[in-house]
Coordinates of C-alpha atoms in Angstrom, one line a residue:
X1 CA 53.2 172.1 78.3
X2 CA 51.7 171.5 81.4
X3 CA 52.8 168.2 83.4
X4 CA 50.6 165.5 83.2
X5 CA 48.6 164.7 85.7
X6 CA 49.2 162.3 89.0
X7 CA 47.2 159.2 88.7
X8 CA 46.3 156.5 86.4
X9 CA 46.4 157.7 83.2
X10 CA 42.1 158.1 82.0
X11 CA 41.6 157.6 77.9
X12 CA 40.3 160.7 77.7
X13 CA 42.9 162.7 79.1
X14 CA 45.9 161.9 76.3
X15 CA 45.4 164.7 73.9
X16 CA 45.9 163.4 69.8
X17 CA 48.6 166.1 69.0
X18 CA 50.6 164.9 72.1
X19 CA 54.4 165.4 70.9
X20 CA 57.3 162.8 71.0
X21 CA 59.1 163.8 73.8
X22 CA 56.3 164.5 76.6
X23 CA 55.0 161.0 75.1
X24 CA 58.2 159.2 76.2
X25 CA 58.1 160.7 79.6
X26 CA 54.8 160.0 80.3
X27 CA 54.8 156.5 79.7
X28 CA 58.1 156.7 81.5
X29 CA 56.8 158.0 84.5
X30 CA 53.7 155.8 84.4
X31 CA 55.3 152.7 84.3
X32 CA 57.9 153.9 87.0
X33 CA 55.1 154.4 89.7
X34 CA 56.1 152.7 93.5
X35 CA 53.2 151.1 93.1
X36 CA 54.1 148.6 90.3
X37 CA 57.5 148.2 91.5
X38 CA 55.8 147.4 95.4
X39 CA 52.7 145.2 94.0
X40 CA 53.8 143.7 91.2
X41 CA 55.0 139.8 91.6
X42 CA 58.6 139.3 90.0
X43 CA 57.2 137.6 86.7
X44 CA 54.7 141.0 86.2
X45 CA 57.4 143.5 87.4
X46 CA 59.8 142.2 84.8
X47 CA 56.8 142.3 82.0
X48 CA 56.7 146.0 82.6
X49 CA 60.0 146.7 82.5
X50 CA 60.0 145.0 79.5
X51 CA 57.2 147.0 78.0
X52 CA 58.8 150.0 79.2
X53 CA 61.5 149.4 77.4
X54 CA 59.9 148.5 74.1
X55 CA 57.5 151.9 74.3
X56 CA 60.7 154.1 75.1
X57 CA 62.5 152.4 71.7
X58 CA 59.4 153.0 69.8
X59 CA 58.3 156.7 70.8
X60 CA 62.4 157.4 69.9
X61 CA 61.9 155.8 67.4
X62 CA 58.8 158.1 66.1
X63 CA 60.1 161.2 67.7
X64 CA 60.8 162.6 64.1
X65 CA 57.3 162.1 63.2
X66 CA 55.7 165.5 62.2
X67 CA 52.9 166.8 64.0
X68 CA 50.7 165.7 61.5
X69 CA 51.6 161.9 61.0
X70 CA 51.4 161.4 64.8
X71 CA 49.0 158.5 64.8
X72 CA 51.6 155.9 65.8
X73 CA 52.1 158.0 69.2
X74 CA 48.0 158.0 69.9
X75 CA 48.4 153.9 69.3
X76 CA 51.0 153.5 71.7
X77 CA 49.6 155.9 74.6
X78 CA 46.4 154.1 74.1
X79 CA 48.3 151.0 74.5
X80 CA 49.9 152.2 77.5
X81 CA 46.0 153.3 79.0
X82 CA 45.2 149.6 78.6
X83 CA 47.9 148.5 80.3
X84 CA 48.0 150.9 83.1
X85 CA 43.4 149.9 83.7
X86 CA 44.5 146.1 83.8
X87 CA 47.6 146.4 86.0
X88 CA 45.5 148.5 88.4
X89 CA 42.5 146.1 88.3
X90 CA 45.0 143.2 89.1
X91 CA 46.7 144.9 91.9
X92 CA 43.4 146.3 93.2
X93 CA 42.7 142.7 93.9
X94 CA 46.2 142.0 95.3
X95 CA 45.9 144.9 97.7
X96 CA 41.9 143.3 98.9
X97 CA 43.2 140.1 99.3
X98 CA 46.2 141.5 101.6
X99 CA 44.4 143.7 103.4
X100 CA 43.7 140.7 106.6
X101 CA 47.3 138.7 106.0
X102 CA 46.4 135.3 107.6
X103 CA 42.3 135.8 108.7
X104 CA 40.7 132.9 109.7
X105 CA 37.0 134.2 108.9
X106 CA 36.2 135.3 105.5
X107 CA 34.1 137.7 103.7
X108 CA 30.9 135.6 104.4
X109 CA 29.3 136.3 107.8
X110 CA 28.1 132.2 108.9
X111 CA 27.0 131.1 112.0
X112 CA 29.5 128.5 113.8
X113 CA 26.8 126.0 112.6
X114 CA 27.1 126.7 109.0
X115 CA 30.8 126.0 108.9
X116 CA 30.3 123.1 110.7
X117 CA 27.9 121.7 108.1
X118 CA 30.6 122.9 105.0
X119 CA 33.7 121.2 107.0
X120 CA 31.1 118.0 106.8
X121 CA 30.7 118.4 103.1
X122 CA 34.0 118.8 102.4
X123 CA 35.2 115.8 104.4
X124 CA 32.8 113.9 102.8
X125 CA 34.2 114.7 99.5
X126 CA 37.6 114.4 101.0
X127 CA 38.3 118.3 100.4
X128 CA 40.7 117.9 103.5
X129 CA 42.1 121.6 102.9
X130 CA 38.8 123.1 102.5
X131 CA 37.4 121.3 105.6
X132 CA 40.3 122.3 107.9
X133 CA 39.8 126.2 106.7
X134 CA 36.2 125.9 107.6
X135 CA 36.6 123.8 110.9
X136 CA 38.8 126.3 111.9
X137 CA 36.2 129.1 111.4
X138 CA 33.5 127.3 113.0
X139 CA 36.1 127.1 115.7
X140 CA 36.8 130.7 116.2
X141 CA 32.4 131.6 115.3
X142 CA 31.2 129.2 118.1
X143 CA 34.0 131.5 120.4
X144 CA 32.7 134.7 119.4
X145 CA 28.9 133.7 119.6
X146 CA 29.2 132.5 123.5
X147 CA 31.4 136.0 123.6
X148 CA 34.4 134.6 124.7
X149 CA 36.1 136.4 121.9
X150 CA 35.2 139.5 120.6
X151 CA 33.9 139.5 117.0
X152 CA 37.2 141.2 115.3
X153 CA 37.8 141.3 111.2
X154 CA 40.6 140.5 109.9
X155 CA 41.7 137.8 113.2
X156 CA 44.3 135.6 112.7
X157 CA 44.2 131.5 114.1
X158 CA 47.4 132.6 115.9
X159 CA 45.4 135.5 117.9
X160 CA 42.1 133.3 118.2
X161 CA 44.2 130.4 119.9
X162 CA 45.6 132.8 122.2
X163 CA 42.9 135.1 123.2
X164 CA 40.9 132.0 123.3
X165 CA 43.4 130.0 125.7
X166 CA 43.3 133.2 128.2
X167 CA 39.5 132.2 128.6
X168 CA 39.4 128.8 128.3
X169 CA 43.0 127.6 129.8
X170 CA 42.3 124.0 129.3
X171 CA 42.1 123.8 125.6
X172 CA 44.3 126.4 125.4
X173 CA 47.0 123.6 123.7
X174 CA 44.1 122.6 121.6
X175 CA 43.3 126.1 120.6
X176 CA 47.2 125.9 119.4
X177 CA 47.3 123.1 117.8
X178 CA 44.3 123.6 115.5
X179 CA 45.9 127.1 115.1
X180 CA 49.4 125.3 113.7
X181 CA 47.0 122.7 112.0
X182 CA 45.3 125.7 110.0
X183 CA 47.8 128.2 109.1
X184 CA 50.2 125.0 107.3
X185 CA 47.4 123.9 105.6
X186 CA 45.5 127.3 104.3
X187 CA 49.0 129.5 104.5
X188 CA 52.0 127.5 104.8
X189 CA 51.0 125.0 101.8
X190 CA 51.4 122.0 103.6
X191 CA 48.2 119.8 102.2
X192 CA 45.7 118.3 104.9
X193 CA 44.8 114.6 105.5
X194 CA 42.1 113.2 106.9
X195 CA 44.3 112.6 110.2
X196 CA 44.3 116.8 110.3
X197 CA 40.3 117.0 110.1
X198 CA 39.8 114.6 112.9
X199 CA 41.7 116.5 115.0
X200 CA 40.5 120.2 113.8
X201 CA 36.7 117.9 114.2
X202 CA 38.1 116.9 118.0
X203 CA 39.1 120.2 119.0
X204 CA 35.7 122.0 117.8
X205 CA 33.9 119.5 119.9
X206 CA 36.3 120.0 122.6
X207 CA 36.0 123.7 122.9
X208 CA 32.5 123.9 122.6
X209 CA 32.0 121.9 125.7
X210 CA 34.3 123.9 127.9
X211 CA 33.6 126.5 130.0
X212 CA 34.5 129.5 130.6
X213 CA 36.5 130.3 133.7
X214 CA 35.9 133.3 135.9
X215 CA 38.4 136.6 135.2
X216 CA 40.0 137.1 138.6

């Protein structure tokens, strides 16, 4: 019998008369792939594991099954198919969201103005987390739109604070601080307090009304 093929396993690609054997390997393979045991968090990675286990117990199990009672083996490989489609669909996500460890700017493209006015909202609702993340980004926007920084996906507070202290060496501390401020709070897990939006508020005002100096 041919092997099966690389790749998820599609629903229409398990044949019914599928025997024992080549059953428990496939699922065996399947559920060995690098990229469950790379993506997967602990509490998932030992679910399939698990589920491994328990699918290479039952197809033993039914590997005396004749060829023409095989319907248990077509329940478990369609089991393992839906399995397989919502581990990829989660890790699809996990992979996405990894792609830009650490961004400042998200998906959204707003103007320096329109984070401003959603770090207001938030503080007014006292989302202190919320308003820091988007302080920060109206931060880095208002440096890109006077081209100070060059607009870059997937840049970090880290690199806007130091590309942005090359051209603007007096708030280059600031730049820091509201860096430090913004990757505890959105990354580290440390929560914000109002003290943390009035300085993330002082430093956007504060960078905005420096300018520039001169490359020499």
């Amino acid at each position: 019998m041919p092997a099966p093929p690389d790749g998820p396993v599609a629903p229409g690609a398990v044949p019914i008369d599928l025997g024992a054997d080549p059953a428990r390997e496939l699922a065996r393979e399947e559920l060995a792939r690098q990229l469950y045991r790379d993506a997967a968090p602990d509490p998932v990675q030992a679910s399939l594991q698990w589920l491994a286990r328990r699918l290479d117990d039952l197809l033993r199990a039914a590997s005396g099954v004749s060829p023409g009672g095989a319907w248990g083996l077509v329940v478990l490989l369609v089991l393992l198919v839906v399995v397989v489609l919502v581990v990829r669909r989660r890790f699809g996500r996990l992979e996405r969201s990894a792609a830009v460890p650490g961004a400042v700017l998200g998906d959204a493209v707003r103007t320096a103005d329109e984070h401003r006015r959603l770090a207001d909202g938030h503080a007014a609702a006292r989302r202190w987390d919320d308003a820091v993340r988007e302080r920060m980004r109206a931060i880095v926007r208002s440096l890109e739109e006077r081209t100070i920084l060059e607009p870059r996906r997937g840049r970090t507070a880290g690199d806007a604070a130091r590309e942005g202290g090359r051209a603007l060496p007096a708030v280059a501390d600031t730049l820091r601080d509201a860096a430090r401020i913004f990757d505890e709070t959105v990354y580290g897990g440390r929560p914000a307090d109002e003290d943390a939006d009035a300085r993330l508020r002082a430093a956007d005002r504060e960078v905005a009304a420096t300018r520039a100096v001169a490359a020499p």
